[in-house]
Amino acid sequence: MQGTAQQPTPPAAYTPTDRTVPTRSPERASYDRELVHSILDEGYVCHLGFVRDGRPVVLPTLYGRVGERLYVHGSTGSRPLRMTGGADPGLPVCLTVTHIDALVLARSAFHHSINYRSVVVHGIAHDVTDPEEKRAALDALVDHVVPGRAADSRPPNKKELAATAVIRLDLNEISAKLRTGGVNDEPEDLALPHWAGLVPLRKGYEAPVPDTDLTPGTRLPEYLAVP
Amino acid sequence: MQGTAQQPTPPAAYTPTDRTVPTRSPERASYDRELVHSILDEGYVCHLGFVRDGRPVVLPTLYGRVGERLYVHGSTGSRPLRMTGGADPGLPVCLTVTHIDALVLARSAFHHSINYRSVVVHGIAHDVTDPEEKRAALDALVDHVVPGRAADSRPPNKKELAATAVIRLDLNEISAKLRTGGVNDEPEDLALPHWAGLVPLRKGYEAPVPDTDLTPGTRLPEYLAVP
């Protein structure tokens, strides 16, 4: 899911903007391109925010990345995808991806926290109309769920392509925010009797469960082997 | 985190509204109160959406539930919390919680999906000014991360309470949306050679890591025992 080789190498960091500099804990913010990409690539769903009738709407949805573009797909009848179409100038969105790495249990209630990594993208989403870009975006969406999977599944046919809308969001106004490390209790609380520490969350997946209709003899692909 | 006993029993389901009836896959929507609560209670962070300068903003944040109210906290300086304060009529928000249960790998790219459970809440968030409600909300926020933890930590002091803003969102306009079950391939694709099935994601947490400054002899609390 990298950009093609003939494109110029982008700068190592995104440029902060008013919207991407947090008012709180600015030391947790990062604009490092590789870090941002790695957080995006690790997620399964993003939370896509847009404004409808003046009110915010936040929906979970699959996404994929191709270089400096994110793609979100859905039925041609779904709300956010309908709103970008035709002569429309695009849909202002905020797309957020968050990983929870550990619970941070402090001695004080106040210092309880979570170790997380998140990316927030601001931008204008546009309908993808070019058939080649649309096909590549749909491959990226499948490969985002399981890398290598798009090549190991039946490609979309004309009817399926027509029923699927894809929107594109360029990665320009974007930042990561992270909390890492241990417990930050006040010095005067350190002797309190409460247990304190990190509780890491489990990652990865369990053993795959084959479809009941699977053709006998179909082997589990290597890309699904549980490490 | 249930409502207090003296309150009347709420109806078993929330009332659907224009905003909570999905345009796509309405059969996946549910308004069942217990189901909605269970999805909310299982999450660590929500994605809070609001509108700033006409543009959507989606931020991950901790939350807690007390009966039919959700609470979100943050520094008194953070953006969404500042926007609800004072004579302000409240902040229109959309709060979304999503769990990913399994990857759904179909033989066709088109039918790839994810088994998920999500809850979307629409409403107006208000600043919590009552000190007792604020304390209860902060307890709920800590207990949401680890049930029982609020009682086993040093409660917030006056300074910490003053530095923390809490906003409240009533559970009225709310719905769950779920995908469960197996692969939905087209009948003509069943004989294709691609592996198909579910890939369940791992849940729960790894062995807790004690703080390096932990008082020697402090035992891991029972509520953190890894099952």
Short mmCIF file of C-alpha atoms in Angstrom, two decimals:
data_model
loop_
_atom_site.label_atom_id
_atom_site.label_comp_id
_atom_site.label_asym_id
_atom_site.label_seq_id
_atom_site.Cartn_x
_atom_site.Cartn_y
_atom_site.Cartn_z
CA MET A 1 0.00 0.00 0.00
CA GLN A 2 2.86 2.39 -0.77
CA GLY A 3 2.80 5.13 -3.42
CA THR A 4 4.12 4.13 -6.82
CA ALA A 5 7.87 4.42 -7.38
CA GLN A 6 7.78 7.23 -9.91
CA GLN A 7 6.18 9.68 -7.46
CA PRO A 8 8.51 12.15 -5.68
CA THR A 9 9.37 11.22 -2.11
CA PRO A 10 7.07 13.20 0.20
CA PRO A 11 8.56 15.10 3.15
CA ALA A 12 9.11 13.11 6.34
CA ALA A 13 6.40 14.99 8.21
CA TYR A 14 3.01 16.54 7.55
CA THR A 15 2.66 20.29 8.08
CA PRO A 16 0.70 21.13 11.26
CA THR A 17 -2.35 23.36 10.85
CA ASP A 18 -4.65 25.15 13.28
CA ARG A 19 -6.93 22.11 13.25
CA THR A 20 -4.18 19.55 13.82
CA VAL A 21 -2.37 21.20 16.74
CA PRO A 22 -4.14 19.96 19.87
CA THR A 23 -5.11 22.43 22.59
CA ARG A 24 -4.19 19.85 25.24
CA SER A 25 -1.04 17.70 25.64
CA PRO A 26 0.64 18.99 22.44
CA GLU A 27 3.68 16.86 23.39
CA ARG A 28 1.59 13.81 22.49
CA ALA A 29 1.04 15.01 18.92
CA SER A 30 3.14 13.82 15.98
CA TYR A 31 3.18 14.68 12.28
CA ASP A 32 5.68 11.99 11.31
CA ARG A 33 4.52 10.49 8.04
CA GLU A 34 5.73 6.94 8.70
CA LEU A 35 4.17 6.89 12.15
CA VAL A 36 0.88 8.21 10.79
CA HIS A 37 0.87 5.59 8.03
CA SER A 38 1.65 2.77 10.47
CA ILE A 39 -1.25 3.76 12.73
CA LEU A 40 -3.60 3.98 9.75
CA ASP A 41 -2.47 0.63 8.36
CA GLU A 42 -2.98 -1.19 11.66
CA GLY A 43 -6.66 -0.26 12.04
CA TYR A 44 -9.67 -2.24 10.86
CA VAL A 45 -12.29 0.49 10.98
CA CYS A 46 -12.14 4.25 11.08
CA HIS A 47 -14.75 6.57 12.53
CA LEU A 48 -15.93 8.89 9.79
CA GLY A 49 -17.47 12.19 10.89
CA PHE A 50 -19.49 14.53 8.72
CA VAL A 51 -22.16 17.18 9.19
CA ARG A 52 -25.76 16.52 8.20
CA ASP A 53 -28.44 19.19 8.69
CA GLY A 54 -25.95 21.07 10.86
CA ARG A 55 -25.47 18.15 13.23
CA PRO A 56 -22.47 15.85 13.60
CA VAL A 57 -22.67 12.20 12.50
CA VAL A 58 -19.95 9.63 13.34
CA LEU A 59 -20.09 6.21 11.68
CA PRO A 60 -17.66 3.28 11.85
CA THR A 61 -16.54 2.09 8.44
CA LEU A 62 -13.83 0.10 6.65
CA TYR A 63 -11.10 2.01 4.85
CA GLY A 64 -7.98 1.47 2.80
CA ARG A 65 -4.83 3.47 2.04
CA VAL A 66 -2.99 3.93 -1.23
CA GLY A 67 0.02 6.18 -0.68
CA GLU A 68 -1.30 9.57 0.44
CA ARG A 69 -4.95 8.76 -0.10
CA LEU A 70 -7.54 7.05 2.04
CA TYR A 71 -10.58 5.37 0.55
CA VAL A 72 -13.91 4.59 2.15
CA HIS A 73 -16.55 2.58 0.37
CA GLY A 74 -20.17 1.80 0.80
CA SER A 75 -23.41 1.27 -0.99
CA THR A 76 -24.28 3.96 -3.50
CA GLY A 77 -27.34 4.55 -1.31
CA SER A 78 -25.53 5.28 1.96
CA ARG A 79 -25.72 8.79 3.36
CA PRO A 80 -22.14 10.08 3.38
CA LEU A 81 -21.45 8.56 -0.03
CA ARG A 82 -24.56 10.11 -1.58
CA MET A 83 -23.54 13.51 -0.20
CA THR A 84 -20.26 13.64 -2.19
CA GLY A 85 -21.69 12.82 -5.60
CA GLY A 86 -22.48 14.66 -8.80
CA ALA A 87 -21.75 18.37 -9.03
CA ASP A 88 -21.21 18.44 -5.27
CA PRO A 89 -18.00 20.19 -4.19
CA GLY A 90 -17.16 17.30 -1.87
CA LEU A 91 -18.02 16.45 1.70
CA PRO A 92 -16.05 17.92 4.63
CA VAL A 93 -15.10 14.99 6.84
CA CYS A 94 -13.00 14.11 9.84
CA LEU A 95 -11.69 10.54 9.77
CA THR A 96 -10.26 9.08 12.97
CA VAL A 97 -8.46 5.79 13.65
CA THR A 98 -7.65 4.75 17.22
CA HIS A 99 -5.75 1.84 18.78
CA ILE A 100 -5.97 1.08 22.48
CA ASP A 101 -2.69 -0.46 23.63
CA ALA A 102 -2.98 -0.60 27.42
CA LEU A 103 -5.04 0.52 30.39
CA VAL A 104 -3.04 2.77 32.72
CA LEU A 105 -4.05 2.17 36.34
CA ALA A 106 -2.71 4.83 38.66
CA ARG A 107 -2.96 5.01 42.44
CA SER A 108 -5.10 8.11 42.05
CA ALA A 109 -8.39 8.05 40.14
CA PHE A 110 -7.31 11.30 38.45
CA HIS A 111 -4.26 9.78 36.77
CA HIS A 112 -6.04 6.77 35.29
CA SER A 113 -5.50 6.79 31.58
CA ILE A 114 -5.11 4.71 28.46
CA ASN A 115 -2.10 4.16 26.23
CA TYR A 116 -3.40 4.80 22.74
CA ARG A 117 -2.33 5.76 19.25
CA SER A 118 -4.73 7.72 17.09
CA VAL A 119 -4.72 9.54 13.77
CA VAL A 120 -7.15 12.32 12.87
CA VAL A 121 -7.52 13.37 9.22
CA HIS A 122 -9.39 16.52 8.20
CA GLY A 123 -10.34 17.09 4.59
CA ILE A 124 -12.87 17.10 1.81
CA ALA A 125 -13.97 13.69 0.60
CA HIS A 126 -14.62 13.29 -3.12
CA ASP A 127 -16.45 10.67 -5.09
CA VAL A 128 -14.08 8.38 -7.04
CA THR A 129 -15.26 8.27 -10.65
CA ASP A 130 -12.19 6.95 -12.47
CA PRO A 131 -12.77 3.18 -12.93
CA GLU A 132 -9.09 2.29 -12.50
CA GLU A 133 -8.75 4.29 -9.29
CA LYS A 134 -11.97 2.75 -8.02
CA ARG A 135 -10.70 -0.80 -8.64
CA ALA A 136 -7.38 -0.02 -6.95
CA ALA A 137 -9.23 1.53 -4.00
CA LEU A 138 -11.42 -1.56 -3.57
CA ASP A 139 -8.33 -3.79 -3.68
CA ALA A 140 -6.77 -1.58 -1.00
CA LEU A 141 -9.90 -1.90 1.14
CA VAL A 142 -9.74 -5.71 1.02
CA ASP A 143 -5.96 -5.78 1.52
CA HIS A 144 -6.42 -3.47 4.48
CA VAL A 145 -8.46 -6.14 6.27
CA VAL A 146 -5.94 -8.88 5.43
CA PRO A 147 -2.82 -7.96 3.44
CA GLY A 148 -2.63 -10.04 0.26
CA ARG A 149 -6.27 -11.00 0.31
CA ALA A 150 -7.44 -8.99 -2.73
CA ALA A 151 -5.34 -11.17 -5.04
CA ASP A 152 -6.81 -14.28 -3.39
CA SER A 153 -10.50 -13.55 -3.93
CA ARG A 154 -12.88 -13.20 -6.86
CA PRO A 155 -12.57 -9.57 -8.15
CA PRO A 156 -15.69 -7.40 -8.25
CA ASN A 157 -17.83 -7.75 -11.37
CA LYS A 158 -19.56 -4.90 -13.25
CA LYS A 159 -22.74 -5.14 -11.20
CA GLU A 160 -20.83 -5.08 -7.91
CA LEU A 161 -18.69 -2.14 -9.06
CA ALA A 162 -21.81 -0.21 -10.03
CA ALA A 163 -23.41 -0.89 -6.63
CA THR A 164 -20.35 0.34 -4.72
CA ALA A 165 -19.49 3.97 -4.17
CA VAL A 166 -15.97 4.93 -3.15
CA ILE A 167 -14.86 8.24 -1.71
CA ARG A 168 -11.31 9.56 -1.50
CA LEU A 169 -9.67 11.64 1.20
CA ASP A 170 -6.19 13.07 0.65
CA LEU A 171 -3.73 12.93 3.56
CA ASN A 172 -2.77 16.58 3.98
CA GLU A 173 -4.26 17.92 7.18
CA ILE A 174 -3.42 15.08 9.52
CA SER A 175 -1.85 14.31 12.86
CA ALA A 176 -1.18 11.43 15.19
CA LYS A 177 -1.66 11.57 18.94
CA LEU A 178 -0.17 9.02 21.32
CA ARG A 179 0.12 8.20 24.95
CA THR A 180 2.87 5.72 25.76
CA GLY A 181 4.82 4.82 28.88
CA GLY A 182 3.86 4.08 32.44
CA VAL A 183 1.89 5.48 35.35
CA ASN A 184 2.23 9.20 36.20
CA ASP A 185 1.17 9.33 39.83
CA GLU A 186 1.91 12.30 42.10
CA PRO A 187 5.03 11.71 44.24
CA GLU A 188 2.95 11.94 47.45
CA ASP A 189 0.71 9.10 46.20
CA LEU A 190 3.46 6.56 45.52
CA ALA A 191 3.22 4.94 48.95
CA LEU A 192 -0.55 4.37 48.71
CA PRO A 193 -1.54 0.71 48.96
CA HIS A 194 -3.31 0.57 45.57
CA TRP A 195 -1.85 -1.61 42.84
CA ALA A 196 -0.65 0.50 39.89
CA GLY A 197 0.65 -0.42 36.48
CA LEU A 198 -0.19 -1.13 32.87
CA VAL A 199 -2.73 -3.65 31.60
CA PRO A 200 -1.82 -4.39 27.95
CA LEU A 201 -4.73 -5.31 25.69
CA ARG A 202 -4.61 -8.46 23.59
CA LYS A 203 -3.98 -7.98 19.86
CA GLY A 204 -4.20 -10.11 16.77
CA TYR A 205 -6.66 -12.85 16.05
CA GLU A 206 -7.82 -16.26 17.15
CA ALA A 207 -7.80 -19.39 15.02
CA PRO A 208 -9.81 -18.78 11.81
CA VAL A 209 -13.17 -20.59 11.50
CA PRO A 210 -13.77 -22.02 8.00
CA ASP A 211 -17.10 -21.42 6.26
CA THR A 212 -19.35 -24.50 6.59
CA ASP A 213 -19.69 -24.61 2.78
CA LEU A 214 -15.95 -24.56 2.17
CA THR A 215 -14.85 -26.89 -0.60
CA PRO A 216 -13.25 -29.89 1.14
CA GLY A 217 -9.47 -29.74 0.96
CA THR A 218 -9.28 -25.92 0.81
CA ARG A 219 -6.28 -25.05 2.92
CA LEU A 220 -5.94 -22.09 5.27
CA PRO A 221 -3.82 -19.51 3.40
CA GLU A 222 -0.43 -18.68 4.88
CA TYR A 223 -1.40 -15.05 5.42
CA LEU A 224 -3.96 -16.25 7.98
CA ALA A 225 -1.62 -18.45 10.00
CA VAL A 226 -1.97 -17.41 13.64
CA PRO A 227 1.54 -16.46 14.84
CA MET B 1 -23.54 1.12 36.43
CA GLN B 2 -27.30 0.59 36.53
CA GLY B 3 -29.91 3.24 37.33
CA THR B 4 -30.85 3.53 40.99
CA ALA B 5 -33.64 1.26 42.22
CA GLN B 6 -36.20 3.99 42.92
CA GLN B 7 -36.32 5.09 39.28
CA PRO B 8 -39.16 3.74 37.11
CA THR B 9 -38.17 0.87 34.82
CA PRO B 10 -37.49 2.31 31.36
CA PRO B 11 -39.10 0.66 28.32
CA ALA B 12 -37.22 -2.31 26.84
CA ALA B 13 -36.34 -0.40 23.68
CA TYR B 14 -35.41 3.11 22.60
CA THR B 15 -37.72 4.87 20.17
CA PRO B 16 -36.26 5.06 16.64
CA THR B 17 -35.99 8.52 15.08
CA ASP B 18 -35.17 9.77 11.60
CA ARG B 19 -31.51 9.99 12.63
CA THR B 20 -31.33 6.48 14.14
CA VAL B 21 -32.97 4.51 11.33
CA PRO B 22 -30.16 3.58 8.93
CA THR B 23 -30.63 4.07 5.20
CA ARG B 24 -28.72 0.83 4.55
CA SER B 25 -29.12 -2.65 6.09
CA PRO B 26 -31.93 -1.62 8.49
CA GLU B 27 -32.16 -5.30 9.55
CA ARG B 28 -28.83 -4.81 11.33
CA ALA B 29 -30.21 -2.01 13.53
CA SER B 30 -31.45 -2.58 17.07
CA TYR B 31 -33.01 -0.32 19.69
CA ASP B 32 -32.96 -2.91 22.48
CA ARG B 33 -31.93 -1.12 25.67
CA GLU B 34 -30.01 -4.02 27.22
CA LEU B 35 -28.10 -4.68 24.02
CA VAL B 36 -27.25 -0.99 23.64
CA HIS B 37 -26.04 -0.84 27.26
CA SER B 38 -23.93 -3.99 26.88
CA ILE B 39 -22.19 -2.59 23.79
CA LEU B 40 -21.55 0.72 25.55
CA ASP B 41 -20.23 -0.98 28.69
CA GLU B 42 -17.77 -3.18 26.77
CA GLY B 43 -15.96 -0.28 25.09
CA TYR B 44 -12.85 1.54 26.31
CA VAL B 45 -13.07 4.66 24.19
CA CYS B 46 -15.84 6.30 22.23
CA HIS B 47 -15.45 8.54 19.19
CA LEU B 48 -17.01 11.89 19.97
CA GLY B 49 -18.10 13.99 17.03
CA PHE B 50 -18.99 17.67 17.12
CA VAL B 51 -19.03 20.61 14.72
CA ARG B 52 -16.45 23.39 14.97
CA ASP B 53 -16.51 26.32 12.54
CA GLY B 54 -18.94 24.33 10.41
CA ARG B 55 -16.56 21.39 10.05
CA PRO B 56 -16.79 17.94 11.68
CA VAL B 57 -14.32 16.91 14.40
CA VAL B 58 -14.04 13.32 15.69
CA LEU B 59 -11.91 12.62 18.77
CA PRO B 60 -11.36 9.40 20.72
CA THR B 61 -12.08 9.75 24.42
CA LEU B 62 -12.86 7.78 27.55
CA TYR B 63 -16.45 7.65 28.75
CA GLY B 64 -18.62 6.19 31.49
CA ARG B 65 -22.28 5.26 31.86
CA VAL B 66 -24.61 5.85 34.79
CA GLY B 67 -28.06 4.49 33.93
CA GLU B 68 -29.36 6.47 30.96
CA ARG B 69 -26.53 8.99 30.92
CA LEU B 70 -23.08 8.92 29.37
CA TYR B 71 -20.27 11.05 30.73
CA VAL B 72 -17.14 12.25 28.98
CA HIS B 73 -14.40 14.09 30.83
CA GLY B 74 -11.38 16.10 29.97
CA SER B 75 -9.33 19.08 30.92
CA THR B 76 -11.33 22.26 31.42
CA GLY B 77 -9.23 23.63 28.52
CA SER B 78 -10.12 21.01 25.93
CA ARG B 79 -12.15 22.09 22.92
CA PRO B 80 -15.43 20.15 23.15
CA LEU B 81 -15.61 20.65 26.91
CA ARG B 82 -15.10 24.41 26.62
CA MET B 83 -17.85 24.59 24.02
CA THR B 84 -20.58 23.33 26.39
CA GLY B 85 -19.92 25.67 29.27
CA GLY B 86 -21.49 28.75 30.77
CA ALA B 87 -24.66 30.14 29.25
CA ASP B 88 -24.14 27.89 26.24
CA PRO B 89 -27.23 25.87 25.25
CA GLY B 90 -25.12 22.70 25.03
CA LEU B 91 -23.07 21.11 22.29
CA PRO B 92 -24.68 18.90 19.62
CA VAL B 93 -22.65 15.70 19.52
CA CYS B 94 -22.65 12.24 18.01
CA LEU B 95 -20.97 9.64 20.20
CA THR B 96 -20.08 6.29 18.66
CA VAL B 97 -18.72 3.08 20.22
CA THR B 98 -17.62 0.19 17.99
CA HIS B 99 -16.38 -3.35 18.67
CA ILE B 100 -14.78 -5.44 15.94
CA ASP B 101 -15.53 -9.10 16.59
CA ALA B 102 -14.30 -10.90 13.48
CA LEU B 103 -13.04 -10.41 9.95
CA VAL B 104 -15.37 -11.95 7.38
CA LEU B 105 -13.39 -13.35 4.45
CA ALA B 106 -15.61 -14.23 1.52
CA ARG B 107 -14.63 -15.89 -1.74
CA SER B 108 -15.58 -12.67 -3.54
CA ALA B 109 -13.85 -9.37 -2.75
CA PHE B 110 -17.30 -7.74 -2.75
CA HIS B 111 -18.61 -9.79 0.19
CA HIS B 112 -15.67 -9.21 2.48
CA SER B 113 -16.94 -7.69 5.68
CA ILE B 114 -16.46 -7.38 9.39
CA ASN B 115 -18.57 -8.65 12.25
CA TYR B 116 -19.06 -5.64 14.48
CA ARG B 117 -21.30 -4.18 17.14
CA SER B 118 -21.68 -0.43 17.32
CA VAL B 119 -23.81 2.13 19.13
CA VAL B 120 -24.43 5.65 17.87
CA VAL B 121 -25.85 8.27 20.24
CA HIS B 122 -27.14 11.64 19.03
CA GLY B 123 -27.83 14.42 21.47
CA ILE B 124 -26.87 17.65 23.13
CA ALA B 125 -23.99 17.43 25.62
CA HIS B 126 -24.22 19.60 28.72
CA ASP B 127 -21.62 20.66 31.23
CA VAL B 128 -22.02 18.85 34.59
CA THR B 129 -22.06 21.48 37.33
CA ASP B 130 -23.58 19.56 40.27
CA PRO B 131 -20.61 18.42 42.41
CA GLU B 132 -22.27 15.14 43.43
CA GLU B 133 -23.14 14.23 39.84
CA LYS B 134 -19.61 15.14 38.79
CA ARG B 135 -18.05 12.86 41.41
CA ALA B 136 -20.35 9.99 40.44
CA ALA B 137 -19.52 10.57 36.77
CA LEU B 138 -15.77 10.44 37.44
CA ASP B 139 -16.22 7.21 39.41
CA ALA B 140 -18.16 5.79 36.47
CA LEU B 141 -15.36 6.81 34.10
CA VAL B 142 -12.75 4.94 36.18
CA ASP B 143 -15.05 1.94 36.72
CA HIS B 144 -15.68 1.85 32.98
CA VAL B 145 -11.98 1.14 32.36
CA VAL B 146 -11.86 -1.55 35.08
CA PRO B 147 -15.07 -2.34 37.03
CA GLY B 148 -14.47 -1.85 40.75
CA ARG B 149 -11.39 0.27 40.29
CA ALA B 150 -12.84 3.62 41.50
CA ALA B 151 -13.22 2.25 45.05
CA ASP B 152 -9.61 0.97 44.92
CA SER B 153 -7.88 4.26 44.09
CA ARG B 154 -7.32 7.62 45.73
CA PRO B 155 -10.43 9.77 45.02
CA PRO B 156 -9.98 13.09 43.21
CA ASN B 157 -9.11 16.04 45.45
CA LYS B 158 -10.48 19.60 45.14
CA LYS B 159 -7.73 20.72 42.79
CA GLU B 160 -8.19 17.72 40.51
CA LEU B 161 -11.96 18.15 40.48
CA ALA B 162 -11.55 21.81 39.52
CA ALA B 163 -9.19 20.90 36.68
CA THR B 164 -11.59 18.33 35.24
CA ALA B 165 -14.60 19.17 33.12
CA VAL B 166 -17.35 16.59 32.67
CA ILE B 167 -20.08 16.64 30.06
CA ARG B 168 -23.29 14.62 30.10
CA LEU B 169 -25.20 13.07 27.21
CA ASP B 170 -28.63 11.53 27.79
CA LEU B 171 -29.41 8.23 26.08
CA ASN B 172 -32.55 9.06 24.10
CA GLU B 173 -31.74 9.15 20.42
CA ILE B 174 -29.68 6.01 20.14
CA SER B 175 -29.33 2.81 18.16
CA ALA B 176 -27.12 -0.23 17.87
CA LYS B 177 -25.99 -1.73 14.59
CA LEU B 178 -24.54 -5.22 14.30
CA ARG B 179 -23.25 -7.67 11.80
CA THR B 180 -23.07 -11.24 13.06
CA GLY B 181 -22.90 -14.66 11.44
CA GLY B 182 -20.86 -16.12 8.65
CA VAL B 183 -19.88 -15.53 5.06
CA ASN B 184 -22.56 -14.43 2.55
CA ASP B 185 -21.07 -15.44 -0.78
CA GLU B 186 -23.13 -15.73 -3.96
CA PRO B 187 -24.22 -19.33 -4.66
CA GLU B 188 -22.24 -19.37 -7.93
CA ASP B 189 -19.04 -18.48 -6.02
CA LEU B 190 -19.19 -21.33 -3.48
CA ALA B 191 -17.02 -23.65 -5.55
CA LEU B 192 -14.22 -21.11 -6.00
CA PRO B 193 -10.86 -22.26 -4.60
CA HIS B 194 -10.45 -19.33 -2.16
CA TRP B 195 -10.51 -20.03 1.58
CA ALA B 196 -13.53 -18.39 3.22
CA GLY B 197 -14.55 -18.03 6.83
CA LEU B 198 -14.40 -15.93 9.96
CA VAL B 199 -11.24 -14.66 11.64
CA PRO B 200 -12.21 -13.80 15.25
CA LEU B 201 -10.21 -11.01 16.86
CA ARG B 202 -8.55 -11.54 20.22
CA LYS B 203 -10.24 -9.86 23.21
CA GLY B 204 -9.34 -9.15 26.78
CA TYR B 205 -5.93 -8.32 28.18
CA GLU B 206 -2.45 -9.68 28.71
CA ALA B 207 -0.77 -10.10 32.09
CA PRO B 208 -0.68 -6.73 33.94
CA VAL B 209 2.73 -5.02 34.26
CA PRO B 210 3.29 -3.51 37.73
CA ASP B 211 4.61 0.06 38.06
CA THR B 212 8.35 0.05 38.79
CA ASP B 213 7.71 2.18 41.90
CA LEU B 214 5.08 -0.17 43.27
CA THR B 215 5.35 -0.66 47.05
CA PRO B 216 6.90 -4.12 47.53
CA GLY B 217 4.27 -6.67 48.54
CA THR B 218 1.38 -4.91 46.75
CA ARG B 219 -0.69 -7.72 45.33
CA LEU B 220 -2.43 -7.75 41.95
CA PRO B 221 -6.12 -7.09 42.70
CA GLU B 222 -8.57 -9.87 41.90
CA TYR B 223 -10.41 -7.72 39.37
CA LEU B 224 -7.24 -7.79 37.24
CA ALA B 225 -6.72 -11.55 37.28
CA VAL B 226 -6.35 -12.64 33.65
CA PRO B 227 -9.02 -15.31 33.03
#
